[in-house]
Amino acid sequence: MKTPQPPADPAAYWRANLRLVLTLLVVWFAVSLGAGVLFRSALDAWTLPGTGFPLGFWFAQQGSILVFVVLIAIYVRGAARLDRRVG
C-alpha cells in the first residue's frame, strides 16, 4: 500500500478545496432557501407529474435534501480530482 505524500503546495490545495466547498454551499443555499422558501409561491404554479404536489412544496420538503446528496457526490469527485492534480 502506497503511503500518501503531503501536497506539493498545501496552501494551493486548501484554496482550491475551500473554493469547491464554498461553491457547493452557495448552490445548496440557493436551492434550499431560494426554491424552498423565497420562490415557493412562484414554483407552486407547477406540480410534479404523477404526484400532484406543488413544486415549491416539493423543494421545501424533498428537493433540497436530494440536491444536498448530489452535492456530496460532486464534492467527492471534485476532491478526488483535486487530490490527483495537486498530489
PDB file of N, CA and C in Angstrom:
ATOM      1  N   MET A   1       0.845  -1.176   0.000  1.00  0.00           N
ATOM      2  CA  MET A   1       0.000   0.000   0.000  1.00  0.00           C
ATOM      3  C   MET A   1       0.886   1.233   0.000  1.00  0.00           C
ATOM      4  N   LYS A   2       0.564   2.156  -0.852  1.00  0.00           N
ATOM      5  CA  LYS A   2       1.366   3.359  -1.023  1.00  0.00           C
ATOM      6  C   LYS A   2       1.044   4.371   0.085  1.00  0.00           C
ATOM      7  N   THR A   3       2.087   4.923   0.691  1.00  0.00           N
ATOM      8  CA  THR A   3       1.906   5.926   1.739  1.00  0.00           C
ATOM      9  C   THR A   3       1.576   7.263   1.099  1.00  0.00           C
ATOM     10  N   PRO A   4       0.497   7.930   1.556  1.00  0.00           N
ATOM     11  CA  PRO A   4       0.162   9.229   0.971  1.00  0.00           C
ATOM     12  C   PRO A   4       1.231  10.267   1.257  1.00  0.00           C
ATOM     13  N   GLN A   5       1.526  11.049   0.257  1.00  0.00           N
ATOM     14  CA  GLN A   5       2.513  12.114   0.387  1.00  0.00           C
ATOM     15  C   GLN A   5       1.797  13.433   0.609  1.00  0.00           C
ATOM     16  N   PRO A   6       2.388  14.338   1.375  1.00  0.00           N
ATOM     17  CA  PRO A   6       1.759  15.651   1.541  1.00  0.00           C
ATOM     18  C   PRO A   6       1.746  16.395   0.214  1.00  0.00           C
ATOM     19  N   PRO A   7       0.763  17.259  -0.003  1.00  0.00           N
ATOM     20  CA  PRO A   7       0.698  18.002  -1.267  1.00  0.00           C
ATOM     21  C   PRO A   7       1.917  18.893  -1.445  1.00  0.00           C
ATOM     22  N   ALA A   8       2.262  19.111  -2.714  1.00  0.00           N
ATOM     23  CA  ALA A   8       3.432  19.934  -3.021  1.00  0.00           C
ATOM     24  C   ALA A   8       3.250  21.361  -2.521  1.00  0.00           C
ATOM     25  N   ASP A   9       2.061  21.892  -2.650  1.00  0.00           N
ATOM     26  CA  ASP A   9       1.759  23.242  -2.173  1.00  0.00           C
ATOM     27  C   ASP A   9       0.479  23.185  -1.348  1.00  0.00           C
ATOM     28  N   PRO A  10       0.611  23.015  -0.020  1.00  0.00           N
ATOM     29  CA  PRO A  10      -0.583  22.877   0.817  1.00  0.00           C
ATOM     30  C   PRO A  10      -1.519  24.081   0.741  1.00  0.00           C
ATOM     31  N   ALA A  11      -0.982  25.281   0.615  1.00  0.00           N
ATOM     32  CA  ALA A  11      -1.829  26.474   0.546  1.00  0.00           C
ATOM     33  C   ALA A  11      -2.691  26.455  -0.713  1.00  0.00           C
ATOM     34  N   ALA A  12      -2.116  26.047  -1.835  1.00  0.00           N
ATOM     35  CA  ALA A  12      -2.890  25.969  -3.083  1.00  0.00           C
ATOM     36  C   ALA A  12      -3.963  24.884  -2.986  1.00  0.00           C
ATOM     37  N   TYR A  13      -3.611  23.788  -2.342  1.00  0.00           N
ATOM     38  CA  TYR A  13      -4.577  22.707  -2.165  1.00  0.00           C
ATOM     39  C   TYR A  13      -5.782  23.185  -1.357  1.00  0.00           C
ATOM     40  N   TRP A  14      -5.535  23.852  -0.240  1.00  0.00           N
ATOM     41  CA  TRP A  14      -6.641  24.290   0.607  1.00  0.00           C
ATOM     42  C   TRP A  14      -7.431  25.430  -0.009  1.00  0.00           C
ATOM     43  N   ARG A  15      -6.774  26.287  -0.783  1.00  0.00           N
ATOM     44  CA  ARG A  15      -7.519  27.325  -1.510  1.00  0.00           C
ATOM     45  C   ARG A  15      -8.493  26.695  -2.494  1.00  0.00           C
ATOM     46  N   ALA A  16      -8.013  25.712  -3.236  1.00  0.00           N
ATOM     47  CA  ALA A  16      -8.871  25.042  -4.213  1.00  0.00           C
ATOM     48  C   ALA A  16      -9.985  24.262  -3.513  1.00  0.00           C
ATOM     49  N   ASN A  17      -9.665  23.621  -2.403  1.00  0.00           N
ATOM     50  CA  ASN A  17     -10.669  22.866  -1.655  1.00  0.00           C
ATOM     51  C   ASN A  17     -11.736  23.796  -1.083  1.00  0.00           C
ATOM     52  N   LEU A  18     -11.332  24.918  -0.518  1.00  0.00           N
ATOM     53  CA  LEU A  18     -12.290  25.879   0.019  1.00  0.00           C
ATOM     54  C   LEU A  18     -13.153  26.489  -1.083  1.00  0.00           C
ATOM     55  N   ARG A  19     -12.565  26.742  -2.248  1.00  0.00           N
ATOM     56  CA  ARG A  19     -13.332  27.260  -3.376  1.00  0.00           C
ATOM     57  C   ARG A  19     -14.411  26.259  -3.788  1.00  0.00           C
ATOM     58  N   LEU A  20     -14.055  24.979  -3.829  1.00  0.00           N
ATOM     59  CA  LEU A  20     -15.013  23.932  -4.170  1.00  0.00           C
ATOM     60  C   LEU A  20     -16.133  23.863  -3.130  1.00  0.00           C
ATOM     61  N   VAL A  21     -15.770  23.867  -1.855  1.00  0.00           N
ATOM     62  CA  VAL A  21     -16.772  23.784  -0.784  1.00  0.00           C
ATOM     63  C   VAL A  21     -17.693  25.003  -0.811  1.00  0.00           C
ATOM     64  N   LEU A  22     -17.130  26.185  -0.948  1.00  0.00           N
ATOM     65  CA  LEU A  22     -17.952  27.391  -0.958  1.00  0.00           C
ATOM     66  C   LEU A  22     -18.893  27.433  -2.157  1.00  0.00           C
ATOM     67  N   THR A  23     -18.424  26.982  -3.305  1.00  0.00           N
ATOM     68  CA  THR A  23     -19.284  26.925  -4.489  1.00  0.00           C
ATOM     69  C   THR A  23     -20.473  25.993  -4.258  1.00  0.00           C
ATOM     70  N   LEU A  24     -20.197  24.827  -3.699  1.00  0.00           N
ATOM     71  CA  LEU A  24     -21.267  23.870  -3.446  1.00  0.00           C
ATOM     72  C   LEU A  24     -22.224  24.377  -2.366  1.00  0.00           C
ATOM     73  N   LEU A  25     -21.705  25.077  -1.363  1.00  0.00           N
ATOM     74  CA  LEU A  25     -22.573  25.638  -0.336  1.00  0.00           C
ATOM     75  C   LEU A  25     -23.481  26.733  -0.893  1.00  0.00           C
ATOM     76  N   VAL A  26     -22.967  27.523  -1.816  1.00  0.00           N
ATOM     77  CA  VAL A  26     -23.791  28.556  -2.443  1.00  0.00           C
ATOM     78  C   VAL A  26     -24.929  27.912  -3.237  1.00  0.00           C
ATOM     79  N   VAL A  27     -24.629  26.844  -3.956  1.00  0.00           N
ATOM     80  CA  VAL A  27     -25.671  26.142  -4.706  1.00  0.00           C
ATOM     81  C   VAL A  27     -26.713  25.580  -3.749  1.00  0.00           C
ATOM     82  N   TRP A  28     -26.266  24.952  -2.673  1.00  0.00           N
ATOM     83  CA  TRP A  28     -27.197  24.379  -1.703  1.00  0.00           C
ATOM     84  C   TRP A  28     -28.054  25.469  -1.061  1.00  0.00           C
ATOM     85  N   PHE A  29     -27.437  26.581  -0.715  1.00  0.00           N
ATOM     86  CA  PHE A  29     -28.171  27.695  -0.131  1.00  0.00           C
ATOM     87  C   PHE A  29     -29.227  28.216  -1.099  1.00  0.00           C
ATOM     88  N   ALA A  30     -28.840  28.368  -2.356  1.00  0.00           N
ATOM     89  CA  ALA A  30     -29.777  28.884  -3.358  1.00  0.00           C
ATOM     90  C   ALA A  30     -30.961  27.940  -3.542  1.00  0.00           C
ATOM     91  N   VAL A  31     -30.690  26.649  -3.552  1.00  0.00           N
ATOM     92  CA  VAL A  31     -31.774  25.683  -3.741  1.00  0.00           C
ATOM     93  C   VAL A  31     -32.644  25.592  -2.493  1.00  0.00           C
ATOM     94  N   SER A  32     -32.025  25.480  -1.325  1.00  0.00           N
ATOM     95  CA  SER A  32     -32.829  25.276  -0.116  1.00  0.00           C
ATOM     96  C   SER A  32     -33.590  26.531   0.284  1.00  0.00           C
ATOM     97  N   LEU A  33     -32.950  27.677   0.277  1.00  0.00           N
ATOM     98  CA  LEU A  33     -33.651  28.897   0.666  1.00  0.00           C
ATOM     99  C   LEU A  33     -34.430  29.476  -0.511  1.00  0.00           C
ATOM    100  N   GLY A  34     -33.790  29.530  -1.667  1.00  0.00           N
ATOM    101  CA  GLY A  34     -34.437  30.132  -2.831  1.00  0.00           C
ATOM    102  C   GLY A  34     -35.641  29.358  -3.306  1.00  0.00           C
ATOM    103  N   ALA A  35     -35.423  28.091  -3.664  1.00  0.00           N
ATOM    104  CA  ALA A  35     -36.516  27.298  -4.228  1.00  0.00           C
ATOM    105  C   ALA A  35     -37.515  26.861  -3.167  1.00  0.00           C
ATOM    106  N   GLY A  36     -37.042  26.603  -1.959  1.00  0.00           N
ATOM    107  CA  GLY A  36     -37.937  26.107  -0.925  1.00  0.00           C
ATOM    108  C   GLY A  36     -38.680  27.175  -0.158  1.00  0.00           C
ATOM    109  N   VAL A  37     -38.151  28.408  -0.122  1.00  0.00           N
ATOM    110  CA  VAL A  37     -38.775  29.448   0.697  1.00  0.00           C
ATOM    111  C   VAL A  37     -39.106  30.697  -0.124  1.00  0.00           C
ATOM    112  N   LEU A  38     -38.091  31.319  -0.699  1.00  0.00           N
ATOM    113  CA  LEU A  38     -38.287  32.609  -1.358  1.00  0.00           C
ATOM    114  C   LEU A  38     -39.136  32.522  -2.623  1.00  0.00           C
ATOM    115  N   PHE A  39     -38.894  31.526  -3.459  1.00  0.00           N
ATOM    116  CA  PHE A  39     -39.603  31.409  -4.733  1.00  0.00           C
ATOM    117  C   PHE A  39     -40.669  30.318  -4.697  1.00  0.00           C
ATOM    118  N   ARG A  40     -41.060  29.908  -3.498  1.00  0.00           N
ATOM    119  CA  ARG A  40     -42.023  28.819  -3.364  1.00  0.00           C
ATOM    120  C   ARG A  40     -43.344  29.144  -4.041  1.00  0.00           C
ATOM    121  N   SER A  41     -43.846  30.331  -3.827  1.00  0.00           N
ATOM    122  CA  SER A  41     -45.156  30.665  -4.406  1.00  0.00           C
ATOM    123  C   SER A  41     -45.107  30.651  -5.936  1.00  0.00           C
ATOM    124  N   ALA A  42     -44.008  31.098  -6.519  1.00  0.00           N
ATOM    125  CA  ALA A  42     -43.881  31.058  -7.982  1.00  0.00           C
ATOM    126  C   ALA A  42     -43.748  29.620  -8.482  1.00  0.00           C
ATOM    127  N   LEU A  43     -43.025  28.788  -7.736  1.00  0.00           N
ATOM    128  CA  LEU A  43     -42.850  27.395  -8.145  1.00  0.00           C
ATOM    129  C   LEU A  43     -44.113  26.570  -7.941  1.00  0.00           C
ATOM    130  N   ASP A  44     -44.989  27.022  -7.043  1.00  0.00           N
ATOM    131  CA  ASP A  44     -46.227  26.284  -6.795  1.00  0.00           C
ATOM    132  C   ASP A  44     -47.187  26.328  -7.983  1.00  0.00           C
ATOM    133  N   ALA A  45     -46.881  27.134  -8.990  1.00  0.00           N
ATOM    134  CA  ALA A  45     -47.711  27.160 -10.200  1.00  0.00           C
ATOM    135  C   ALA A  45     -47.583  25.847 -10.970  1.00  0.00           C
ATOM    136  N   TRP A  46     -46.496  25.100 -10.741  1.00  0.00           N
ATOM    137  CA  TRP A  46     -46.281  23.801 -11.398  1.00  0.00           C
ATOM    138  C   TRP A  46     -46.411  22.697 -10.374  1.00  0.00           C
ATOM    139  N   THR A  47     -46.783  21.530 -10.848  1.00  0.00           N
ATOM    140  CA  THR A  47     -46.853  20.352  -9.979  1.00  0.00           C
ATOM    141  C   THR A  47     -45.922  19.284 -10.527  1.00  0.00           C
ATOM    142  N   LEU A  48     -45.521  18.387  -9.632  1.00  0.00           N
ATOM    143  CA  LEU A  48     -44.709  17.249 -10.060  1.00  0.00           C
ATOM    144  C   LEU A  48     -45.589  16.264 -10.805  1.00  0.00           C
ATOM    145  N   PRO A  49     -45.170  15.846 -11.985  1.00  0.00           N
ATOM    146  CA  PRO A  49     -46.001  14.916 -12.764  1.00  0.00           C
ATOM    147  C   PRO A  49     -46.263  13.624 -11.992  1.00  0.00           C
ATOM    148  N   GLY A  50     -47.501  13.220 -11.986  1.00  0.00           N
ATOM    149  CA  GLY A  50     -47.875  11.968 -11.346  1.00  0.00           C
ATOM    150  C   GLY A  50     -48.116  12.058  -9.853  1.00  0.00           C
ATOM    151  N   THR A  51     -47.806  13.201  -9.232  1.00  0.00           N
ATOM    152  CA  THR A  51     -47.979  13.303  -7.787  1.00  0.00           C
ATOM    153  C   THR A  51     -49.017  14.341  -7.395  1.00  0.00           C
ATOM    154  N   GLY A  52     -49.085  15.410  -8.135  1.00  0.00           N
ATOM    155  CA  GLY A  52     -49.990  16.490  -7.785  1.00  0.00           C
ATOM    156  C   GLY A  52     -49.431  17.439  -6.746  1.00  0.00           C
ATOM    157  N   PHE A  53     -48.206  17.166  -6.264  1.00  0.00           N
ATOM    158  CA  PHE A  53     -47.595  18.059  -5.280  1.00  0.00           C
ATOM    159  C   PHE A  53     -47.092  19.324  -5.962  1.00  0.00           C
ATOM    160  N   PRO A  54     -47.327  20.492  -5.384  1.00  0.00           N
ATOM    161  CA  PRO A  54     -46.765  21.729  -5.933  1.00  0.00           C
ATOM    162  C   PRO A  54     -45.230  21.673  -5.879  1.00  0.00           C
ATOM    163  N   LEU A  55     -44.593  22.206  -6.902  1.00  0.00           N
ATOM    164  CA  LEU A  55     -43.134  22.129  -6.996  1.00  0.00           C
ATOM    165  C   LEU A  55     -42.436  22.852  -5.845  1.00  0.00           C
ATOM    166  N   GLY A  56     -42.958  23.995  -5.410  1.00  0.00           N
ATOM    167  CA  GLY A  56     -42.358  24.706  -4.282  1.00  0.00           C
ATOM    168  C   GLY A  56     -42.407  23.890  -3.005  1.00  0.00           C
ATOM    169  N   PHE A  57     -43.526  23.224  -2.757  1.00  0.00           N
ATOM    170  CA  PHE A  57     -43.653  22.349  -1.599  1.00  0.00           C
ATOM    171  C   PHE A  57     -42.653  21.209  -1.677  1.00  0.00           C
ATOM    172  N   TRP A  58     -42.501  20.624  -2.880  1.00  0.00           N
ATOM    173  CA  TRP A  58     -41.570  19.513  -3.048  1.00  0.00           C
ATOM    174  C   TRP A  58     -40.145  19.944  -2.754  1.00  0.00           C
ATOM    175  N   PHE A  59     -39.735  21.123  -3.262  1.00  0.00           N
ATOM    176  CA  PHE A  59     -38.384  21.601  -2.978  1.00  0.00           C
ATOM    177  C   PHE A  59     -38.189  21.837  -1.492  1.00  0.00           C
ATOM    178  N   ALA A  60     -39.195  22.359  -0.825  1.00  0.00           N
ATOM    179  CA  ALA A  60     -39.073  22.617   0.609  1.00  0.00           C
ATOM    180  C   ALA A  60     -38.962  21.316   1.402  1.00  0.00           C
ATOM    181  N   GLN A  61     -39.637  20.263   0.955  1.00  0.00           N
ATOM    182  CA  GLN A  61     -39.666  19.020   1.719  1.00  0.00           C
ATOM    183  C   GLN A  61     -38.621  18.001   1.279  1.00  0.00           C
ATOM    184  N   GLN A  62     -38.423  17.839  -0.015  1.00  0.00           N
ATOM    185  CA  GLN A  62     -37.559  16.778  -0.514  1.00  0.00           C
ATOM    186  C   GLN A  62     -36.423  17.272  -1.403  1.00  0.00           C
ATOM    187  N   GLY A  63     -36.711  18.243  -2.219  1.00  0.00           N
ATOM    188  CA  GLY A  63     -35.754  18.659  -3.246  1.00  0.00           C
ATOM    189  C   GLY A  63     -34.431  19.137  -2.697  1.00  0.00           C
ATOM    190  N   SER A  64     -34.454  19.932  -1.652  1.00  0.00           N
ATOM    191  CA  SER A  64     -33.195  20.446  -1.120  1.00  0.00           C
ATOM    192  C   SER A  64     -32.361  19.327  -0.503  1.00  0.00           C
ATOM    193  N   ILE A  65     -33.020  18.308   0.044  1.00  0.00           N
ATOM    194  CA  ILE A  65     -32.287  17.166   0.596  1.00  0.00           C
ATOM    195  C   ILE A  65     -31.631  16.374  -0.530  1.00  0.00           C
ATOM    196  N   LEU A  66     -32.369  16.139  -1.604  1.00  0.00           N
ATOM    197  CA  LEU A  66     -31.795  15.407  -2.735  1.00  0.00           C
ATOM    198  C   LEU A  66     -30.655  16.186  -3.390  1.00  0.00           C
ATOM    199  N   VAL A  67     -30.817  17.497  -3.499  1.00  0.00           N
ATOM    200  CA  VAL A  67     -29.738  18.323  -4.044  1.00  0.00           C
ATOM    201  C   VAL A  67     -28.509  18.224  -3.148  1.00  0.00           C
ATOM    202  N   PHE A  68     -28.708  18.212  -1.830  1.00  0.00           N
ATOM    203  CA  PHE A  68     -27.590  18.078  -0.905  1.00  0.00           C
ATOM    204  C   PHE A  68     -26.851  16.761  -1.121  1.00  0.00           C
ATOM    205  N   VAL A  69     -27.570  15.668  -1.318  1.00  0.00           N
ATOM    206  CA  VAL A  69     -26.935  14.364  -1.558  1.00  0.00           C
ATOM    207  C   VAL A  69     -26.142  14.397  -2.866  1.00  0.00           C
ATOM    208  N   VAL A  70     -26.703  15.006  -3.903  1.00  0.00           N
ATOM    209  CA  VAL A  70     -25.988  15.131  -5.182  1.00  0.00           C
ATOM    210  C   VAL A  70     -24.740  15.990  -5.004  1.00  0.00           C
ATOM    211  N   LEU A  71     -24.833  17.057  -4.217  1.00  0.00           N
ATOM    212  CA  LEU A  71     -23.668  17.913  -3.984  1.00  0.00           C
ATOM    213  C   LEU A  71     -22.572  17.176  -3.224  1.00  0.00           C
ATOM    214  N   ILE A  72     -22.940  16.251  -2.350  1.00  0.00           N
ATOM    215  CA  ILE A  72     -21.935  15.432  -1.669  1.00  0.00           C
ATOM    216  C   ILE A  72     -21.185  14.592  -2.693  1.00  0.00           C
ATOM    217  N   ALA A  73     -21.906  13.985  -3.620  1.00  0.00           N
ATOM    218  CA  ALA A  73     -21.259  13.181  -4.660  1.00  0.00           C
ATOM    219  C   ALA A  73     -20.349  14.050  -5.527  1.00  0.00           C
ATOM    220  N   ILE A  74     -20.792  15.257  -5.843  1.00  0.00           N
ATOM    221  CA  ILE A  74     -19.957  16.169  -6.629  1.00  0.00           C
ATOM    222  C   ILE A  74     -18.705  16.541  -5.854  1.00  0.00           C
ATOM    223  N   TYR A  75     -18.839  16.764  -4.542  1.00  0.00           N
ATOM    224  CA  TYR A  75     -17.666  17.097  -3.728  1.00  0.00           C
ATOM    225  C   TYR A  75     -16.677  15.939  -3.693  1.00  0.00           C
ATOM    226  N   VAL A  76     -17.175  14.720  -3.560  1.00  0.00           N
ATOM    227  CA  VAL A  76     -16.286  13.559  -3.515  1.00  0.00           C
ATOM    228  C   VAL A  76     -15.479  13.457  -4.807  1.00  0.00           C
ATOM    229  N   ARG A  77     -16.155  13.627  -5.942  1.00  0.00           N
ATOM    230  CA  ARG A  77     -15.435  13.566  -7.227  1.00  0.00           C
ATOM    231  C   ARG A  77     -14.465  14.729  -7.378  1.00  0.00           C
ATOM    232  N   GLY A  78     -14.912  15.936  -6.979  1.00  0.00           N
ATOM    233  CA  GLY A  78     -14.045  17.109  -7.087  1.00  0.00           C
ATOM    234  C   GLY A  78     -12.836  17.017  -6.182  1.00  0.00           C
ATOM    235  N   ALA A  79     -13.020  16.516  -4.962  1.00  0.00           N
ATOM    236  CA  ALA A  79     -11.899  16.372  -4.037  1.00  0.00           C
ATOM    237  C   ALA A  79     -10.927  15.307  -4.518  1.00  0.00           C
ATOM    238  N   ALA A  80     -11.437  14.224  -5.085  1.00  0.00           N
ATOM    239  CA  ALA A  80     -10.552  13.198  -5.627  1.00  0.00           C
ATOM    240  C   ALA A  80      -9.739  13.733  -6.801  1.00  0.00           C
ATOM    241  N   ARG A  81     -10.390  14.520  -7.660  1.00  0.00           N
ATOM    242  CA  ARG A  81      -9.690  15.134  -8.791  1.00  0.00           C
ATOM    243  C   ARG A  81      -8.623  16.109  -8.294  1.00  0.00           C
ATOM    244  N   LEU A  82      -8.972  16.867  -7.268  1.00  0.00           N
ATOM    245  CA  LEU A  82      -8.016  17.812  -6.695  1.00  0.00           C
ATOM    246  C   LEU A  82      -6.839  17.085  -6.069  1.00  0.00           C
ATOM    247  N   ASP A  83      -7.100  15.974  -5.385  1.00  0.00           N
ATOM    248  CA  ASP A  83      -6.017  15.181  -4.795  1.00  0.00           C
ATOM    249  C   ASP A  83      -5.064  14.660  -5.866  1.00  0.00           C
ATOM    250  N   ARG A  84      -5.636  14.194  -6.976  1.00  0.00           N
ATOM    251  CA  ARG A  84      -4.773  13.690  -8.060  1.00  0.00           C
ATOM    252  C   ARG A  84      -3.976  14.809  -8.695  1.00  0.00           C
ATOM    253  N   ARG A  85      -4.600  15.997  -8.864  1.00  0.00           N
ATOM    254  CA  ARG A  85      -3.932  17.110  -9.524  1.00  0.00           C
ATOM    255  C   ARG A  85      -2.830  17.695  -8.671  1.00  0.00           C
ATOM    256  N   VAL A  86      -3.106  17.909  -7.396  1.00  0.00           N
ATOM    257  CA  VAL A  86      -2.128  18.569  -6.512  1.00  0.00           C
ATOM    258  C   VAL A  86      -1.099  17.585  -5.992  1.00  0.00           C
ATOM    259  N   GLY A  87      -1.521  16.374  -5.763  1.00  0.00           N
ATOM    260  CA  GLY A  87      -0.538  15.385  -5.293  1.00  0.00           C
ATOM    261  C   GLY A  87      -0.956  14.820  -4.025  1.00  0.00           C
TER     262      GLY A  87
END
